[in-house]
Amino acid sequence: MLIADEKTVKTPVLADNPYQPHLARIVRIFKMVPDNHLFTLRFEDQWTAERFKHRPGQFMMLSVPGAGEAPISISSSPTRPGVLELCVRRVGRVTDALYRMQTNDVVGLRGPYGNGFPIETLIGNDLLIVAGGLGMAPLRSLVWWALDHRDKFKKITLMYGAKNPAEMLYRDELVSLADRSDMQCLLIVDRDPTGQWKHHVGLLPTLFDHADINPATTYAAVCGPPVVYKYILQRLLALNFSKDRILMSLERRMKCGVGKCSHCSVGYKYTCIHGPIFTYWDAINLPELV
Amino acid sequence: MKIVKIPKKKLDLFASILRQHWEIHAPVEQNGRYAFKPLTHWSEARLHYNRTILPPKKYFMPPRETMFHYREGKGYVPAQEELDQRLILFGVHPCDIYAINILDEVFGGKYNDPYFQTRRKNIGIIGVDCTPDEHCFCRSMRADTVEKGFDLFFTDLGEEYMTLVGTSLGDDMVLMAAPLFEPITAADIQKYKQVSSEKRQAFSLDVEIHDLPEIFELEYKSEIWDELGDQCLSCGSCSMVCPTCYCYDVADTVELGSKAGDRVRTWDSCLFHTHALVAGGENFREKRSSRIKNRFYHKQRGMVAEYGRPSCVGCGRCIVGCPVHIDIVQVINRLRGEDHANRG
Amino acid sequence: MNKPKVGIIGLTGCSGDQLVILNCEDQLLDLVGAIDIRDFLTATSANDTESRLDVAFVEGSVVSQKDEDLLRRVRERCTILVALGTCAVWGGIPTMDRDQDRPALLRAVYGDLNWEYDTCPAKALHEVVKVDLNLPGCPIEKDQFLATVANLLNGNLPLLPDYAVCTECKMKENNCLLIEKKQVCLGPVSVAGCQARCPSLNIPCVGCRGPCTDANLKSAAATYAENGVAMEDVIRKMKTFAPVPVSEQP
């Protein structure tokens, strides 16, 4: 948890306020995909910026004054500190307001929250990362964390599917990963209206035909819309994946991010503190999770 | 534990001594019901009451609470204007104290809620024992007695109140009014045991909570939930009056003609159709039946997993306050396949 | 900064919602300081009825071709259209029994004069044009109106509650008129935002703000009927301010 900056806190009572948003400046807005821009943010306070640490898979609470607060997963890897990258889908009141902002405008940030990926457990294994559509946003942090710790993993496979090349998040970055020989980066689009796409065309699950996955030594991290979970889980289970080697990043309504407000409750867990990363075994046990 | 007693006729004097340091709030009659309100005269206080409309949680997490003020250039500045009010709640029932103890856990832990905790520190609690009415089932929920969470606790022995001193602050209250208190006698102890036994006999509602989490898991697909979904008005009354419902919503308000405003949190309810609705339109609990199931499930099963006990304390407020007579005791007994247990 | 251009326009209604705006005494100067009111017939006769509007607040329901034409013109000239008050949001009292035979109604009111009237069954704004925001109430709540303007000035739509009046009533720790006095209080099915104005004064809610999205009309109707009120009276009561689909057979 972050320590509140002195300027805004007067009494010791509220000095350790988990709801305190910290000012952060928008340093770059990259219009990656229509209605899915990548915002690069930096904490105004140097002390806070330097001490900020997160794990892949965690999220931030982003405040736009007047519009409110929303949970946004962190897209940048902890191995590349200094700034935070948030891939924000324009989808509601807060994100609408954020899209009206420009570089150098100031927003509020608090976090990081959530469990993040169990990186200690992942180390030493093969890693399979499967993303569908916007599901790439929370997984991108894990991709770069793993690549920046390449020696800690055996095989790394990334499968990412989008509707068409124009809607592919981090397209140029991922296309360049496809050239790397120390990992397998499989990209697929449902359709290619451009005729320029040099990678796979078809449905995401068909990428499994191009990869050699050993379920005994692999952890799978999956994120995407419900249909992605449905078909990818089928594939993984058909490969005999153990249910706790399948990790999923989930989305819920959140107001506090710290296990108080109850909006993100699923069964007896809170997505904000027990998640957003759940195993498939959790999903079976928690009704309504997927 | 330090235990003393105070004659009933000296209570008003005790209250007047306390009032030199604290504002006293106690149950006051309101059109046949009761509500905790600030006292102007001690005579307004009703220490023999069934239940207040709202539980004491309204003091620790008010229905609407400003968390921050935001100003351009300054960011979010914590609001603390209302936090420093020091008062005593005089006459809190054991179930309600138990509920506050549960809220302590929810608002404590890794992420301490400073608003709740500050209020908790600034509000003294004098508990009072009670006689159950036909809607009380605190005994079933193991919340008919409390051993912590109060500064003083009064038990009615007829002519006097036996007084348990729970905290050093409570001891200060006693010392402040030292001449009013007396040591207890062997006869008082006998009388206490008699009162305690009479209270035990007075419960007419009973519900078995042993293995309730398992029952909830087994009955997750029960048609009872659909029936309740058809019945429930999702009016939110049960959540508002529940001493352990702590859901809240957060929103920024803005002042006219400026970019400044407040961040405010408001009581919320998991029965509202917006509760699990995310931006983009996905609603994880679209059906009313899944929402009412979530409410019971979270309280009676989820809290057991998280905090080791159900968060229901058996105060009966949701039973009294439901316009369509949804009754948690009946629901649990039906899930268990038992008839409405009534020993009365 | 260019002040947003605003129109406050009335169709058929009592002008009560527009009066609420004029009654914002303490905030009126802030209000006219923040927005540029171009068209507000209830307040001034010097109006610009043609120019582009950023926001149009439209009161009243559509009960004539004239109303409908005006509403369509307003829709064309504004960016954000706000339905102001229950008549605009739901149709309000004019929609009560709107399915009845129109000529028969005219005869009942005006006799056999056979005059030509421009009249049609009452409609809410959303039944004619796209509405961007609903601000219900009979009349609207001053605070909600001011919050709406403040939010719109910042580019946001306001967040208005979509839960029942009961919630706000309980927050105020009122006695329950439905449970304790068996009165037909429409609190459980009516949308909040009024801070339970009537129940706080011991007057049962009449549902003047219209139903909340998730109102369980069927179960509520059964509950009122259980308290000894004839089902047909219950339904009539529930349909006073909005043509809600409450069935005869709960």
XYZ file of N, CA and C in Angstrom, chain A residues 2 43 52-62 69-76 84-87 109-117 137-138 141 249-259 264 270-278, chain B residues 111:
177
model
N 0.357 2.249 -0.641
C 1.108 3.493 -0.706
C 0.944 4.297 0.567
N 3.346 9.180 -11.101
C 2.973 9.846 -9.858
C 3.654 11.196 -9.770
N 6.771 2.879 -5.601
C 5.667 2.075 -6.112
C 6.156 0.727 -6.636
N 5.520 -0.330 -6.153
C 5.871 -1.681 -6.622
C 4.579 -2.432 -6.898
N 4.587 -3.235 -7.938
C 3.392 -4.051 -8.173
C 3.779 -5.412 -8.728
N 2.787 -6.274 -8.810
C 2.978 -7.605 -9.400
C 2.161 -7.669 -10.686
N 2.605 -8.452 -11.644
C 1.778 -8.615 -12.840
C 0.397 -9.138 -12.436
N -0.636 -8.596 -13.039
C -1.996 -9.062 -12.735
C -2.721 -8.213 -11.720
N -2.010 -7.260 -11.111
C -2.685 -6.384 -10.145
C -3.371 -5.229 -10.871
N -4.184 -4.480 -10.128
C -4.903 -3.370 -10.752
C -4.798 -2.113 -9.901
N -5.159 -0.991 -10.501
C -5.159 0.299 -9.813
C -6.592 0.826 -9.735
N -6.854 1.685 -8.767
C -8.103 2.442 -8.777
C -7.755 3.804 -9.350
N -8.391 4.142 -10.470
C -8.108 5.382 -11.181
C -9.225 6.385 -10.912
N -14.288 6.902 -9.661
C -13.153 5.996 -9.581
C -13.496 4.679 -10.263
N -12.515 4.075 -10.921
C -12.761 2.798 -11.583
C -11.521 1.924 -11.502
N -11.722 0.592 -11.425
C -10.571 -0.324 -11.392
C -10.012 -0.532 -12.788
N -8.697 -0.422 -12.926
C -8.047 -0.606 -14.231
C -6.823 -1.491 -14.023
N -6.704 -2.531 -14.815
C -5.555 -3.416 -14.618
C -4.284 -2.756 -15.147
N -3.163 -3.155 -14.548
C -1.882 -2.541 -14.912
C -1.296 -3.308 -16.085
N -0.971 -2.589 -17.131
C -0.456 -3.225 -18.344
C 1.060 -3.278 -18.378
N 1.695 -2.410 -17.602
C 3.159 -2.376 -17.671
C 3.753 -3.376 -16.698
N 3.559 4.065 -15.075
C 2.559 3.001 -15.107
C 1.801 3.097 -16.415
N 1.584 1.961 -17.051
C 0.780 1.979 -18.266
C -0.553 1.304 -17.997
N -1.615 2.032 -18.297
C -2.956 1.480 -18.118
C -3.660 1.473 -19.463
N -4.112 0.292 -19.856
C -4.890 0.197 -21.085
C -6.348 0.373 -20.672
N -4.602 8.205 -8.519
C -4.308 6.768 -8.592
C -4.085 6.233 -7.191
N -4.614 5.060 -6.920
C -4.222 4.358 -5.694
C -4.111 2.875 -6.007
N -3.289 2.209 -5.248
C -3.051 0.800 -5.467
C -1.588 0.483 -5.254
N -1.077 -0.618 -5.721
C -1.798 -1.621 -6.504
C -2.660 -2.522 -5.617
N -3.679 -3.088 -6.200
C -4.583 -3.974 -5.462
C -4.697 -5.324 -6.136
N -5.218 -6.239 -5.381
C -5.446 -7.582 -5.899
C -4.247 -8.476 -5.664
N -4.467 -9.761 -5.878
C -3.399 -10.718 -5.582
C -2.301 -10.725 -6.648
N -2.645 -10.449 -7.888
C -1.664 -10.571 -8.960
C -1.368 -12.042 -9.240
N -0.552 -12.279 -10.249
C -0.214 -13.670 -10.566
C 0.741 -14.223 -9.511
N -4.898 -6.852 -22.058
C -4.500 -5.733 -21.186
C -3.870 -6.196 -19.875
N -4.522 -7.046 -19.081
C -3.887 -7.448 -17.812
C -2.763 -8.456 -18.003
N 1.371 -7.292 -18.774
C 2.315 -7.118 -17.670
C 3.067 -8.422 -17.400
N -7.855 -14.141 -15.080
C -7.983 -12.777 -14.549
C -9.406 -12.297 -14.809
N -10.106 -11.929 -13.736
C -11.532 -11.629 -13.866
C -11.858 -10.168 -13.588
N -13.029 -9.789 -14.063
C -13.489 -8.400 -13.935
C -14.762 -8.375 -13.104
N -14.890 -7.405 -12.224
C -16.122 -7.201 -11.474
C -16.301 -5.717 -11.212
N -17.498 -5.338 -10.758
C -17.699 -3.960 -10.343
C -16.944 -3.765 -9.037
N -16.178 -2.692 -8.938
C -15.424 -2.427 -7.715
C -15.558 -0.971 -7.339
N -15.682 -0.729 -6.053
C -15.756 0.642 -5.581
C -14.608 0.967 -4.645
N -14.155 -0.028 -3.874
C -13.131 0.297 -2.872
C -11.776 -0.324 -3.230
N -11.777 -1.501 -3.798
C -10.521 -2.163 -4.154
C -9.840 -2.851 -2.983
N -10.391 -2.682 -1.776
C -9.697 -3.193 -0.587
C -10.582 -4.102 0.276
N -11.572 -4.725 -0.345
C -12.356 -5.735 0.375
C -13.362 -5.196 1.365
N -17.722 -6.466 -5.528
C -17.069 -7.471 -6.367
C -17.168 -8.859 -5.765
N -13.853 -11.916 -2.440
C -13.897 -10.616 -3.082
C -12.891 -10.620 -4.227
N -13.352 -10.215 -5.411
C -12.450 -10.199 -6.559
C -11.263 -9.272 -6.293
N -11.512 -8.197 -5.516
C -10.463 -7.188 -5.338
C -9.318 -7.641 -4.453
N -9.599 -8.491 -3.449
C -8.478 -8.899 -2.584
C -8.098 -10.371 -2.764
N -9.097 -11.225 -3.014
C -8.767 -12.643 -3.246
C -8.400 -12.867 -4.710
N -8.829 -11.974 -5.586
C -8.534 -12.029 -7.016
C -7.718 -10.804 -7.359
N -7.736 -10.316 -8.574
C -8.592 -10.779 -9.682
C -8.093 -12.060 -10.339
N -6.939 -12.600 -9.871
C -6.441 -13.834 -10.468
C -7.003 -15.012 -9.672
N -7.773 -15.842 -10.333
C -8.325 -17.036 -9.708
C -7.880 -18.256 -10.505
N -6.215 -3.525 5.206
C -6.584 -2.172 4.800
C -7.529 -1.590 5.850
